[in-house]
Every structure is written in structure tokens, then in C-alpha cells.
């Protein structure tokens, strides 16, 4: 699992991480630095502890860009704090007892590093760093078992240290996994939206191109047969081909304009345009009967879906029903539903479900309707019912 990049320039996120590291260093580091310098430990341990403290804060600054190496540096620094001898001096007197350096405030940086790996790295690293953190909790509890500055005795002190360290470790890890899961979920939503948009574009292009090409091809074939015998019909056939091509280009320009981020000024076809669609199909040579109530106005999505269903169904009749077939387009409205039915009395060829039928079903389902398509007593029938 990976995490999507945060919005905005990457340098902005890096700057925010550096600012967090600076704030933590400003608040936590002076106390730890003073405690080590005044802690009355050997020079070697003093140098080691100061380097460990600086390394912890530096690792926070790089945790966003390099989470796993930063965590490794922080874990080694924490190990130094656990292994170092107790600090004495003024801070120990104020605490009431000498104490292990792991109690220095800069140790809190470890939880920031654990969160960074849990939120950003792939499996299995989040699980591995959690395991390392829990082992560190055990070492910390053992290391602090002799501290008596709090006045708590026996199992009470052990329980408090164990609960605090384990809870903080698990909380930091869980917050990181929540962020990673949320980012992955957002990525999946974006991928799904992109896939749905690709399907919508494919349906639109199929509906526009398939219908227009079917009309053009049928006219071209008819023209080839009649031009020698009835040359006066050639002009009408060519006009129909040209008109169909222009209409297809207009719809394609509108679709491509939307894809390019432009607002299309061409209105989308709707329920009121079904009559014109039937007339064009008749002009292409297919006998079509239209049985419709007053078409009127419906929601744009429903109107476009109804138009595309009729368009695709008539295209299929032209392709598959055979010569001499008669198609019937029926449009019925009630108070709650719009029913579109396209049937033919063609040769009854079994038509396997292709892109066009899938596209019709997806369109109708998207507006809350249902679609049935299959052979009828006379030929083939497509029936769509959509809520108004």
C-alpha cells in the first residue's frame, strides 16, 4: 500500500516537516542537552548522548522524504538512550533520583518517526517497525525499573511505564496506518471515477459513430445500386450522407470539447429529438413507425438516455434485421415512468450482446431504470423503463 502525494508542491510538505522538527527541537532539545551536560557521566557517554539527541531531531526533519532511514537512525539513537548510564546532577536532584536518559523529552521524537513509516512505507515495513517499537517498549520498562523518583513502588511503576510506552507506540502506528488506508481508499475512488468516465466516453462515441456510420454505409450501398438506373436519386443520397456526417461531427466536437475541459455550446439530444432521429432513419431507407404520446420535457439525463436507446436500437435494426424489415418505436409516458420500446419484424438473427447493448443497459441503469433486450415473436425487441 502506498500513500498518495499530499496536495501542493512537494517542497511545501518538506518545509512543513522541517518546521515540525524545528519546533520539537526548540521545545525538547534544550532540556535534554542541559541534562546530559550536567549529568555527570563520562565524556564518551556525554558525546554519545548528545549525538543521539541531535540525531533524533534531525531524523524528524527527513522523515517525510526518507521515512525508513530516518526511523532507523531514530531507533539507534533511542537504543543509545536506553543503554546509557543514569544521569545525575541538578535535573536528577529535581526529579528526586538519578534517571535513565530514555526519559529525556527528545525521546518523544521516536513516535513521529514511527508514524512516518507506518503512513508512507509499503508492507511489511509498517509491521516490522511496530515490532521494533514494542521491543523498545520492553527494553525501556526493564531499564527504568529502578527509578524511584515518582514514589511509586513495585508493580504500580512497572504498569504505568508499560502502559504509557505501549499505548504511545501503538497509537502512533495506528494513526499512520489510518492515513495510509485513507489515502489508498481515495486513490481507489479516483481510479473508479476515471474508469466510469472512460466507459461513459466509450458509450457516447459508440452511439454517435455507430449510428452515423450505419446510415452512411446504407446510403452508400443503396447509391451504388441505384445511381446507374436512377441517377436523379444520387443527389438526395449524397445529401443524406453529408447531413449525417455533419451531425456526427457536431456531436463529436461537443464530446471532444468536454474532454478538453471546454464547455460545449451544442445542446445534447433529448426526448423531443426522437422524432427527428426517426425521420433521418427513414431517409436512410429503413421503414420506421413512431408511436408516441406528447414527448414534452423530461430531465436531461433521462432524455439523453431515451434518445441513445432509440438510436442504438435502430442502428441494430439496420445492421441485423435484414432488408425489408419494419421497425416500431413506441414512447409511453406515465406520471412516474417513461417507457421506450423499439421492435422489428426482421429475420430474427440471434444477436450476441455487444458494446452497444452493454452501453444501453449501463445508461438506463445509471438513471435508475431497467432494460430488456431479446428476441420477440416477430423479430427483436428492446424495452427500457426509466423513472421520471
XYZ file of C-alpha atoms in Angstrom:
388
model
C 0.000 0.000 0.000
C 1.343 3.416 -0.906
C 0.195 6.836 0.090
C -0.807 9.445 -2.440
C 1.293 12.551 -2.528
C -0.021 15.379 -0.461
C -1.660 18.188 -2.405
C 0.561 21.066 -3.418
C 4.272 21.188 -4.233
C 6.473 18.592 -2.580
C 8.790 21.267 -1.224
C 5.871 22.689 0.743
C 5.375 19.392 2.569
C 9.103 19.072 3.180
C 9.196 22.592 4.568
C 6.361 21.714 6.914
C 8.254 18.653 8.134
C 11.375 20.729 8.762
C 9.259 23.261 10.618
C 7.868 20.468 12.817
C 11.382 19.231 13.523
C 12.478 22.758 14.376
C 9.566 23.260 16.769
C 10.255 19.964 18.538
C 13.959 20.783 18.797
C 13.192 24.232 20.190
C 10.897 22.824 22.881
C 12.518 19.494 23.755
C 16.226 19.647 22.935
C 17.378 22.361 25.406
C 16.115 20.365 28.385
C 17.805 17.187 27.184
C 21.047 18.930 26.244
C 21.337 20.610 29.645
C 20.510 17.377 31.470
C 23.251 15.473 29.630
C 25.895 18.170 30.040
C 25.169 18.419 33.753
C 24.505 14.688 34.139
C 27.952 13.727 35.494
C 28.585 10.916 33.015
C 31.847 10.051 31.286
C 32.950 12.166 28.341
C 32.349 9.304 25.895
C 28.796 8.795 27.075
C 28.169 12.529 27.094
C 29.227 12.799 23.444
C 27.198 9.698 22.522
C 24.075 11.039 24.222
C 24.353 14.493 22.651
C 24.805 12.941 19.206
C 21.804 10.698 19.820
C 19.618 13.659 20.793
C 20.644 15.654 17.729
C 20.134 12.589 15.519
C 16.580 12.142 16.811
C 15.602 15.686 15.895
C 17.423 15.573 12.560
C 15.594 12.334 11.702
C 12.268 14.094 12.244
C 13.289 16.692 9.635
C 13.917 13.978 6.997
C 11.107 11.602 7.966
C 8.719 12.734 5.220
C 11.168 12.247 2.360
C 13.060 9.222 3.732
C 10.836 7.646 6.412
C 12.561 4.259 6.762
C 16.187 5.501 7.012
C 15.045 8.239 9.400
C 13.327 5.629 11.561
C 16.481 3.501 11.589
C 18.533 6.492 12.789
C 15.938 7.284 15.448
C 15.785 3.667 16.658
C 19.593 3.558 17.048
C 19.510 6.866 18.911
C 16.846 5.500 21.267
C 18.964 2.416 21.831
C 21.829 4.686 22.942
C 19.477 6.445 25.358
C 18.337 3.105 26.787
C 21.870 1.735 27.148
C 23.436 4.872 28.669
C 24.061 5.116 32.443
C 21.780 7.102 34.699
C 22.071 10.882 34.718
C 22.633 12.716 37.942
C 23.259 16.391 38.570
C 20.711 19.206 39.033
C 17.955 17.623 36.967
C 18.299 14.351 38.879
C 18.041 16.244 42.156
C 14.890 17.949 40.909
C 13.474 14.567 39.845
C 14.271 13.016 43.188
C 16.509 10.290 41.786
C 19.042 9.546 39.085
C 17.224 8.513 35.902
C 17.842 6.852 32.587
C 18.377 9.167 29.571
C 15.458 7.470 27.804
C 13.221 9.681 29.986
C 14.562 12.813 28.262
C 11.822 14.712 26.352
C 13.530 14.196 22.977
C 12.555 10.509 23.151
C 9.103 11.614 22.005
C 10.565 12.123 18.516
C 10.579 8.351 18.115
C 6.794 8.305 17.838
C 6.891 10.831 14.994
C 9.327 8.579 13.128
C 7.157 5.504 13.749
C 4.136 7.368 12.369
C 6.058 8.371 9.233
C 6.986 4.792 8.338
C 3.530 3.465 9.157
C 1.883 6.117 6.966
C 4.189 6.048 3.956
C 6.071 2.782 3.520
C 4.951 -0.421 1.851
C 4.342 -3.661 3.670
C 5.941 -5.364 5.511
C 7.839 -2.366 6.888
C 4.989 -0.888 8.960
C 4.618 -4.205 10.786
C 8.365 -4.558 11.240
C 8.809 -1.092 12.731
C 5.879 -1.727 15.086
C 7.589 -4.881 16.287
C 10.837 -2.957 16.820
C 8.924 -0.314 18.735
C 7.303 -2.879 21.016
C 10.691 -4.460 21.727
C 11.905 -0.954 22.577
C 8.990 -0.620 24.988
C 10.093 -3.801 26.765
C 13.691 -2.579 26.999
C 12.507 0.771 28.331
C 10.391 -0.839 31.044
C 13.313 -3.017 32.147
C 15.717 -0.073 32.014
C 13.511 2.159 34.163
C 12.609 -0.477 36.715
C 14.995 1.013 39.273
C 13.786 4.613 39.001
C 12.089 5.650 42.243
C 11.721 9.396 41.763
C 7.940 9.133 41.412
C 7.356 7.480 44.746
C 5.521 4.593 43.073
C 6.597 1.175 44.215
C 6.681 -2.301 42.687
C 4.220 -3.328 40.024
C 2.496 0.112 40.013
C 5.510 1.795 38.434
C 6.056 -1.079 36.012
C 2.413 -0.983 34.937
C 2.449 2.776 34.374
C 5.627 2.711 32.265
C 4.482 -0.292 30.239
C 1.042 1.186 29.595
C 2.384 4.596 28.589
C 5.080 3.317 26.228
C 2.981 0.614 24.559
C -0.048 2.894 24.187
C 2.006 5.687 22.611
C 3.734 3.244 20.256
C 0.522 1.581 19.099
C -1.272 4.928 18.776
C 1.452 6.413 16.559
C 1.483 3.287 14.381
C -2.323 3.141 14.147
C -2.575 6.801 13.121
C -0.069 6.166 10.354
C -1.970 3.118 9.092
C -5.206 5.106 9.158
C -3.640 7.766 6.960
C -2.281 5.132 4.568
C -5.635 3.357 4.352
C -7.490 6.608 3.777
C -5.089 7.626 1.001
C -5.433 4.224 -0.665
C -9.214 4.486 -0.451
C -9.140 7.931 -2.070
C -6.917 6.544 -4.848
C -9.396 3.730 -5.455
C -12.261 6.210 -5.667
C -10.298 8.264 -8.181
C -9.497 5.163 -10.255
C -13.140 4.087 -10.186
C -14.296 7.544 -11.252
C -11.770 7.529 -14.100
C -12.949 4.085 -15.232
C -16.584 5.170 -15.155
C -15.713 8.267 -17.157
C -13.897 6.149 -19.738
C -16.977 3.927 -20.028
C -19.210 6.963 -20.454
C -16.962 8.361 -23.173
C -16.867 4.983 -24.917
C -20.679 4.811 -24.860
C -21.022 8.312 -26.275
C -18.520 7.698 -29.052
C -20.046 4.335 -29.899
C -23.573 5.763 -30.049
C -22.569 8.701 -32.228
C -20.178 6.905 -34.563
C -22.032 3.601 -34.917
C -25.374 5.161 -35.798
C -23.925 7.699 -38.208
C -21.728 5.157 -39.958
C -24.653 2.751 -40.272
C -26.670 5.438 -42.056
C -23.742 6.439 -44.253
C -22.943 2.842 -45.205
C -26.567 2.000 -46.006
C -26.873 5.057 -48.226
C -23.588 4.379 -49.944
C -24.641 0.821 -50.740
C -28.054 1.986 -51.953
C -26.441 4.673 -54.075
C -24.131 2.173 -55.716
C -27.134 0.103 -56.797
C -29.483 2.868 -57.989
C -27.172 5.501 -59.407
C -26.901 3.685 -62.728
C -30.655 3.200 -63.069
C -31.954 6.324 -61.324
C -29.197 8.948 -61.421
C -31.657 11.616 -60.249
C -31.658 9.972 -56.788
C -27.911 10.342 -56.376
C -28.206 13.928 -55.198
C -30.632 13.024 -52.416
C -28.496 10.108 -51.274
C -25.363 12.250 -51.154
C -27.241 14.981 -49.264
C -28.299 12.470 -46.622
C -24.725 11.168 -46.295
C -23.405 14.740 -45.955
C -26.076 15.709 -43.390
C -25.449 12.609 -41.305
C -21.698 13.217 -41.392
C -22.105 16.840 -40.302
C -24.360 15.862 -37.414
C -21.869 13.219 -36.291
C -19.030 15.745 -36.459
C -21.049 18.234 -34.418
C -21.686 15.672 -31.667
C -18.057 14.545 -31.747
C -16.839 18.128 -31.391
C -19.082 18.587 -28.390
C -17.767 15.398 -26.802
C -14.140 16.281 -27.506
C -14.739 19.760 -26.124
C -15.890 18.262 -22.845
C -12.824 16.005 -22.786
C -10.625 19.030 -23.355
C -12.179 20.887 -20.438
C -14.193 23.246 -22.633
C -17.858 23.972 -22.168
C -19.822 22.767 -25.162
C -22.401 25.161 -26.585
C -24.143 22.399 -28.526
C -27.203 21.036 -26.662
C -27.347 17.316 -26.053
C -30.160 15.478 -27.862
C -33.180 14.564 -25.774
C -36.641 13.083 -25.833
C -38.021 15.776 -28.141
C -35.387 14.886 -30.767
C -36.547 11.287 -31.201
C -38.911 12.339 -33.986
C -36.043 13.850 -35.977
C -33.981 10.711 -35.351
C -36.782 8.550 -36.740
C -37.068 10.778 -39.814
C -33.360 10.516 -40.528
C -33.523 6.751 -40.162
C -36.426 6.633 -42.590
C -34.416 8.725 -45.020
C -31.666 6.137 -44.726
C -34.039 3.529 -46.135
C -35.428 1.803 -43.050
C -39.201 1.736 -42.572
C -39.908 3.062 -39.093
C -43.212 3.673 -37.352
C -43.308 6.098 -34.444
C -45.953 5.642 -31.767
C -45.526 8.356 -29.189
C -47.527 10.385 -26.744
C -46.728 14.046 -26.352
C -42.961 13.874 -25.909
C -42.603 17.060 -23.868
C -39.737 17.734 -21.468
C -38.010 15.357 -19.080
C -34.816 15.521 -17.064
C -31.825 15.986 -19.400
C -30.205 12.716 -18.306
C -33.405 10.749 -18.922
C -33.992 12.459 -22.266
C -30.460 11.774 -23.478
C -30.712 8.141 -22.339
C -34.022 7.672 -24.173
C -32.569 9.184 -27.341
C -29.469 6.970 -27.207
C -31.543 3.838 -26.615
C -33.664 4.541 -29.690
C -30.567 5.468 -31.699
C -28.691 2.281 -30.823
C -31.765 0.064 -31.269
C -32.466 1.476 -34.761
C -28.794 1.081 -35.647
C -29.021 -2.587 -34.693
C -32.183 -2.997 -36.789
C -30.343 -1.519 -39.770
C -27.446 -3.901 -39.257
C -29.127 -7.143 -38.290
C -32.837 -7.231 -39.183
C -32.312 -7.699 -42.911
C -33.783 -5.911 -45.898
C -37.484 -5.063 -45.805
C -37.669 -5.054 -42.014
C -40.071 -2.657 -40.346
C -39.174 -1.084 -37.008
C -41.614 0.354 -34.486
C -40.594 2.965 -31.930
C -43.010 3.352 -29.031
C -42.676 6.091 -26.421
C -45.090 5.977 -23.476
C -45.204 8.336 -20.520
C -46.978 7.974 -17.221
C -46.803 10.139 -14.144
C -43.814 8.205 -12.861
C -42.185 6.375 -15.742
C -41.024 6.778 -19.314
C -41.082 3.592 -21.396
C -39.146 3.267 -24.642
C -39.734 0.234 -26.850
C -38.111 -0.474 -30.207
C -39.159 -3.652 -32.015
C -38.780 -5.025 -35.515
C -40.133 -7.855 -37.658
C -36.758 -8.777 -39.098
C -35.301 -12.164 -39.786
C -34.744 -12.816 -36.101
C -30.983 -13.228 -36.144
C -29.677 -14.051 -32.709
C -27.649 -11.000 -31.730
C -24.976 -11.604 -29.107
C -24.676 -8.823 -26.547
C -22.057 -6.400 -27.778
C -20.784 -2.989 -26.741
C -23.972 -1.270 -27.907
C -26.300 -3.399 -25.783
C -23.999 -3.127 -22.768
C -23.857 0.624 -23.261
C -27.660 0.880 -23.405
C -28.033 -1.156 -20.224
C -25.405 0.935 -18.405
C -27.071 4.172 -19.482
C -30.523 3.052 -18.374
C -29.223 1.678 -15.072
C -27.400 4.941 -14.382
C -30.711 6.855 -14.372
C -32.414 4.241 -12.194
C -34.185 2.332 -14.963
C -34.250 -1.188 -16.368
C -33.649 -2.508 -19.870
C -34.756 -5.724 -21.565
C -33.486 -6.849 -24.950
C -34.062 -10.106 -26.779
C -35.968 -11.936 -29.496
C -39.730 -11.455 -29.742
C -42.473 -13.315 -31.621
C -41.774 -11.296 -34.754
C -38.123 -10.336 -34.549
C -36.234 -8.386 -31.890
C -37.341 -6.061 -29.134
C -35.616 -3.546 -26.857
C -37.618 -2.147 -23.935
C -36.369 0.448 -21.457
C -38.287 1.818 -18.478
C -36.955 4.886 -16.655
C -38.322 6.825 -13.688
C -39.357 10.432 -14.194
